[in-house]
Amino acid sequence: MNSNFGHPSQPVFMVDSGRGHPKQHRYYHQQMPRHTEPPLVPCWTFPPARAEIKKRDQGRMYAGMAWVVTLLLLLVFAALGLGAYQILKLQFEVQHLSKKMEATQMPNIAPQKQVGLDSAELNRNTQKSAAHLIGHAYQSASSGIMKWEEKFSEAFTKGVKYINGGLQVNETGLYFVYSRVEFFSIKCNPTDYYVHKVCRQRNRHNQTIMEDHQEGLCKEHSKNAWMTGSHLGSVQQLQQSDLVFVNVSHPDLLSKNYHSNYFGLFKIQ
């Protein structure tokens, strides 16, 4: 009879061999000893090992975070230190520049007397010498100098004297000198020509400073009237008391228009 050692045995009854009836009922509940399995060796290392690994991982993570925080703090302190160094450097450069500027300046402690110009002298210094002459041009046969209107319409003179058709400057400097004349004739000849000059008189000596010369103004056997103009202008270095005037070759052919003939100058510097 096979027995299961893992469970209690079944009850056993004793019977009389002669009568086939039980002589007495005896119940034996025999508790058979359990089949004991080999004792298990407790594994005390597995759960603690996992906990230990987990603790170690957490420790490494905390250590890494600590290193990151430390590096960030070091970077912050380094940036603050660099900023402080730059500020100190700028302050040093500003102080050095201020001392240098103070050294280059010459302070004048002594009181100075302010001297002002009177109104007449101030106006003379602020106003530039200028003149503009217009009009029915006429040239003197004896002097060869054209005459102009000095006070008619737009004509004026400021800081310049008008003397017998010429303009005399009162101070040395650079002047822009200009002149325009217009010639007109009913008859035309191919050999006709004209000369337009601007001259300067210095120490009683005359010198041409600008000149325009044209010829061949019309065709041969032409019966049409002709008209032409000449314009001169340039910057000249004039000295005090220089006289500037205009001269033309054919004063009888000058136009009678006031605004077609003009002459002037103005001081640049």
Coordinates of C-alpha atoms in Angstrom, one line a residue:
M1 CA 0.0 0.0 0.0
N2 CA 1.3 3.2 -1.1
S3 CA 1.2 6.0 1.4
N4 CA 1.2 9.6 0.7
F5 CA 3.8 11.0 3.1
G6 CA 2.5 14.4 2.6
H7 CA -1.0 13.7 4.2
P8 CA -2.2 11.9 7.4
S9 CA -3.0 8.2 7.1
Q10 CA -6.5 6.7 6.9
P11 CA -8.2 5.1 10.0
V12 CA -7.4 1.4 10.6
F13 CA -10.0 -1.1 12.1
M14 CA -9.1 -4.4 13.9
V15 CA -11.4 -7.4 13.2
D16 CA -11.8 -10.9 14.8
S17 CA -10.4 -13.6 12.7
G18 CA -12.9 -16.3 14.1
R19 CA -16.4 -14.6 13.7
G20 CA -15.7 -12.1 11.1
H21 CA -17.1 -9.5 13.4
P22 CA -15.1 -7.0 15.2
K23 CA -14.3 -8.0 18.6
Q24 CA -13.9 -4.6 19.6
H25 CA -13.9 -1.4 17.8
R26 CA -10.8 0.3 18.2
Y27 CA -10.1 3.4 16.4
Y28 CA -6.7 4.3 16.0
H29 CA -6.0 7.5 14.5
Q30 CA -2.4 7.2 14.0
Q31 CA -0.9 10.2 12.8
M32 CA 1.8 9.2 10.6
P33 CA 4.8 11.4 10.6
R34 CA 4.9 13.8 7.7
H35 CA 7.4 13.2 5.1
T36 CA 9.7 16.1 5.8
E37 CA 11.3 17.7 2.8
P38 CA 14.9 18.7 3.0
P39 CA 15.1 22.0 4.8
L40 CA 15.5 25.0 2.4
V41 CA 18.5 27.1 2.8
P42 CA 17.2 30.7 3.4
C43 CA 18.4 33.1 0.8
W44 CA 19.2 36.1 2.8
T45 CA 21.4 37.7 0.2
F46 CA 19.0 38.3 -2.8
P47 CA 16.6 41.0 -1.5
P48 CA 19.3 42.7 0.5
A49 CA 21.5 42.7 -2.6
R50 CA 18.8 44.4 -4.7
A51 CA 18.3 47.0 -2.0
E52 CA 22.0 47.5 -1.8
I53 CA 22.3 48.1 -5.6
K54 CA 19.4 50.5 -5.5
K55 CA 21.0 52.4 -2.6
R56 CA 24.2 52.5 -4.6
D57 CA 22.5 53.8 -7.7
Q58 CA 20.8 56.5 -5.7
G59 CA 24.1 57.4 -4.1
R60 CA 25.7 57.8 -7.5
M61 CA 22.8 59.9 -8.8
Y62 CA 23.1 62.2 -5.8
A63 CA 26.8 62.4 -6.2
G64 CA 26.3 63.3 -9.9
M65 CA 23.8 66.0 -9.1
A66 CA 26.1 67.4 -6.4
W67 CA 28.9 67.6 -9.0
V68 CA 26.6 69.4 -11.5
V69 CA 25.4 71.9 -8.8
T70 CA 29.0 72.4 -7.8
L71 CA 30.1 73.1 -11.4
L72 CA 27.1 75.5 -11.9
L73 CA 28.1 77.4 -8.7
L74 CA 31.7 77.6 -9.9
L75 CA 30.6 79.0 -13.3
V76 CA 28.4 81.6 -11.6
F77 CA 31.2 82.6 -9.3
A78 CA 33.6 82.8 -12.3
A79 CA 31.2 85.0 -14.2
L80 CA 30.8 87.3 -11.3
G81 CA 34.5 87.5 -10.8
L82 CA 35.0 88.2 -14.5
G83 CA 32.4 91.0 -14.4
A84 CA 34.0 92.5 -11.4
Y85 CA 37.3 92.5 -13.1
Q86 CA 36.0 94.2 -16.2
I87 CA 34.3 96.9 -14.1
L88 CA 37.5 97.5 -12.2
K89 CA 39.4 97.6 -15.5
L90 CA 37.0 100.2 -17.0
Q91 CA 37.2 102.3 -13.9
F92 CA 41.0 102.3 -14.0
E93 CA 40.9 103.3 -17.7
V94 CA 38.4 106.1 -17.1
Q95 CA 40.6 107.4 -14.3
H96 CA 43.7 107.2 -16.5
L97 CA 42.0 109.0 -19.3
S98 CA 40.7 111.7 -17.0
K99 CA 44.2 112.3 -15.7
K100 CA 45.6 112.4 -19.2
M101 CA 43.0 115.0 -20.3
E102 CA 43.6 117.1 -17.2
A103 CA 47.4 117.0 -18.0
T104 CA 46.9 118.2 -21.6
Q105 CA 44.7 121.1 -20.6
M106 CA 46.3 124.3 -19.5
P107 CA 44.1 125.9 -16.9
N108 CA 44.2 129.6 -16.8
I109 CA 43.6 130.7 -13.3
A110 CA 44.2 134.4 -13.9
P111 CA 41.0 136.4 -14.7
Q112 CA 40.6 137.4 -18.3
K113 CA 39.2 140.6 -19.6
Q114 CA 36.5 140.2 -22.2
V115 CA 36.9 142.7 -25.0
G116 CA 34.0 143.1 -27.4
L117 CA 33.7 144.6 -30.8
D118 CA 31.6 147.6 -31.5
S119 CA 28.6 147.2 -33.8
A120 CA 30.2 148.9 -36.8
E121 CA 33.3 146.7 -36.7
L122 CA 31.2 143.6 -36.1
N123 CA 29.0 144.3 -39.1
R124 CA 32.1 144.9 -41.2
N125 CA 33.6 141.5 -40.2
T126 CA 30.4 139.5 -40.7
Q127 CA 29.4 141.0 -44.1
K128 CA 31.3 139.9 -47.1
S129 CA 32.4 142.4 -49.7
A130 CA 30.3 142.2 -52.9
A131 CA 29.1 144.2 -55.8
H132 CA 26.8 143.8 -58.8
L133 CA 26.6 146.3 -61.6
I134 CA 24.0 146.4 -64.5
G135 CA 22.6 148.8 -67.1
H136 CA 23.0 150.4 -70.4
A137 CA 26.7 149.6 -70.9
Y138 CA 28.9 152.4 -72.2
Q139 CA 32.6 152.3 -72.8
S140 CA 34.8 155.3 -72.6
A141 CA 36.9 155.8 -75.7
S142 CA 39.8 157.3 -73.7
S143 CA 40.1 154.8 -70.9
G144 CA 38.6 151.7 -72.6
I145 CA 36.6 151.0 -69.4
M146 CA 32.9 150.1 -69.6
K147 CA 30.6 152.2 -67.4
W148 CA 27.8 150.7 -65.4
E149 CA 24.8 151.5 -63.2
E150 CA 25.7 151.1 -59.5
K151 CA 22.5 152.1 -57.8
F152 CA 19.8 151.3 -60.3
S153 CA 17.4 148.3 -59.9
E154 CA 19.3 145.3 -58.5
A155 CA 22.7 147.0 -58.7
F156 CA 24.6 147.5 -55.4
T157 CA 28.0 147.7 -53.8
K158 CA 29.0 146.6 -50.3
G159 CA 32.5 146.8 -49.0
V160 CA 33.6 147.6 -52.6
K161 CA 34.1 151.0 -54.2
Y162 CA 32.8 151.9 -57.7
I163 CA 35.3 154.2 -59.5
N164 CA 34.8 155.2 -63.1
G165 CA 33.4 151.8 -64.2
G166 CA 35.7 149.7 -62.1
L167 CA 35.4 147.9 -58.7
Q168 CA 38.1 148.6 -56.2
V169 CA 38.4 146.0 -53.3
N170 CA 39.2 147.2 -49.8
E171 CA 40.8 144.0 -48.4
T172 CA 43.0 141.2 -49.7
G173 CA 41.4 137.8 -50.3
L174 CA 39.8 135.4 -52.7
Y175 CA 37.0 136.9 -54.9
F176 CA 34.8 135.4 -57.5
V177 CA 34.7 137.8 -60.5
Y178 CA 32.1 137.6 -63.2
S179 CA 30.9 139.5 -66.3
R180 CA 28.4 139.1 -69.1
V181 CA 27.9 141.2 -72.3
E182 CA 25.5 140.8 -75.2
F183 CA 26.2 141.9 -78.8
F184 CA 23.5 142.7 -81.4
S185 CA 23.6 143.8 -85.0
I186 CA 21.2 144.1 -87.9
K187 CA 23.8 143.4 -90.5
C188 CA 26.1 140.4 -90.4
N189 CA 29.5 139.9 -92.0
P190 CA 31.5 136.7 -91.8
T191 CA 34.5 138.6 -90.7
D192 CA 32.8 140.1 -87.7
Y193 CA 34.2 139.2 -84.3
Y194 CA 34.1 140.4 -80.8
V195 CA 36.4 140.4 -77.7
H196 CA 35.3 140.4 -74.1
K197 CA 37.9 141.0 -71.4
V198 CA 38.0 141.4 -67.6
C199 CA 41.1 143.2 -66.5
R200 CA 42.8 144.0 -63.2
Q201 CA 44.7 147.2 -62.5
R202 CA 47.4 147.0 -59.8
N203 CA 50.0 149.6 -59.1
R204 CA 48.8 151.4 -62.3
H205 CA 49.5 148.4 -64.4
N206 CA 46.7 146.7 -66.3
Q207 CA 46.5 142.9 -66.7
T208 CA 43.9 140.7 -68.4
I209 CA 42.6 138.0 -66.0
M210 CA 39.8 136.6 -68.3
E211 CA 39.1 136.9 -72.0
D212 CA 36.6 135.5 -74.6
H213 CA 37.1 135.8 -78.3
Q214 CA 34.7 134.7 -81.0
E215 CA 34.4 135.2 -84.8
G216 CA 32.5 133.8 -87.8
L217 CA 29.1 134.6 -86.3
C218 CA 27.2 134.4 -89.6
K219 CA 27.4 133.1 -93.1
E220 CA 28.5 135.1 -96.1
H221 CA 25.8 137.2 -97.9
S222 CA 23.5 136.6 -94.9
K223 CA 20.9 139.3 -94.5
N224 CA 19.6 138.1 -91.1
A225 CA 20.4 139.9 -87.9
W226 CA 22.6 138.2 -85.3
M227 CA 22.9 138.3 -81.5
T228 CA 25.4 136.6 -79.3
G229 CA 26.5 136.8 -75.7
S230 CA 29.7 136.2 -73.7
H231 CA 30.0 135.2 -70.1
L232 CA 33.2 135.1 -68.0
G233 CA 33.7 134.1 -64.4
S234 CA 36.6 132.8 -62.2
V235 CA 38.1 132.9 -58.7
Q236 CA 40.8 135.6 -58.4
Q237 CA 43.3 136.4 -55.7
L238 CA 42.9 140.2 -55.3
Q239 CA 44.9 142.5 -53.1
Q240 CA 43.7 145.6 -51.3
S241 CA 43.2 148.6 -53.7
D242 CA 43.1 146.4 -56.8
L243 CA 40.7 147.8 -59.5
V244 CA 38.8 145.3 -61.7
F245 CA 37.0 146.5 -64.9
V246 CA 35.5 145.2 -68.2
N247 CA 36.6 146.0 -71.8
V248 CA 35.0 145.0 -75.1
S249 CA 36.1 145.3 -78.7
H250 CA 32.9 146.7 -80.2
P251 CA 31.1 148.8 -77.6
D252 CA 28.8 150.2 -80.3
L253 CA 27.3 146.7 -80.8
L254 CA 26.4 146.2 -77.1
S255 CA 22.8 145.3 -76.4
K256 CA 20.6 148.0 -74.9
N257 CA 19.0 145.6 -72.5
Y258 CA 19.9 146.4 -68.9
H259 CA 19.8 142.8 -67.6
S260 CA 21.8 141.4 -70.5
N261 CA 25.0 143.2 -69.5
Y262 CA 26.3 142.9 -65.9
F263 CA 29.5 142.9 -64.0
G264 CA 30.3 142.0 -60.3
L265 CA 32.3 140.2 -57.7
F266 CA 32.0 138.8 -54.2
K267 CA 34.6 137.9 -51.6
I268 CA 34.9 134.2 -50.8
Q269 CA 37.5 134.3 -48.0

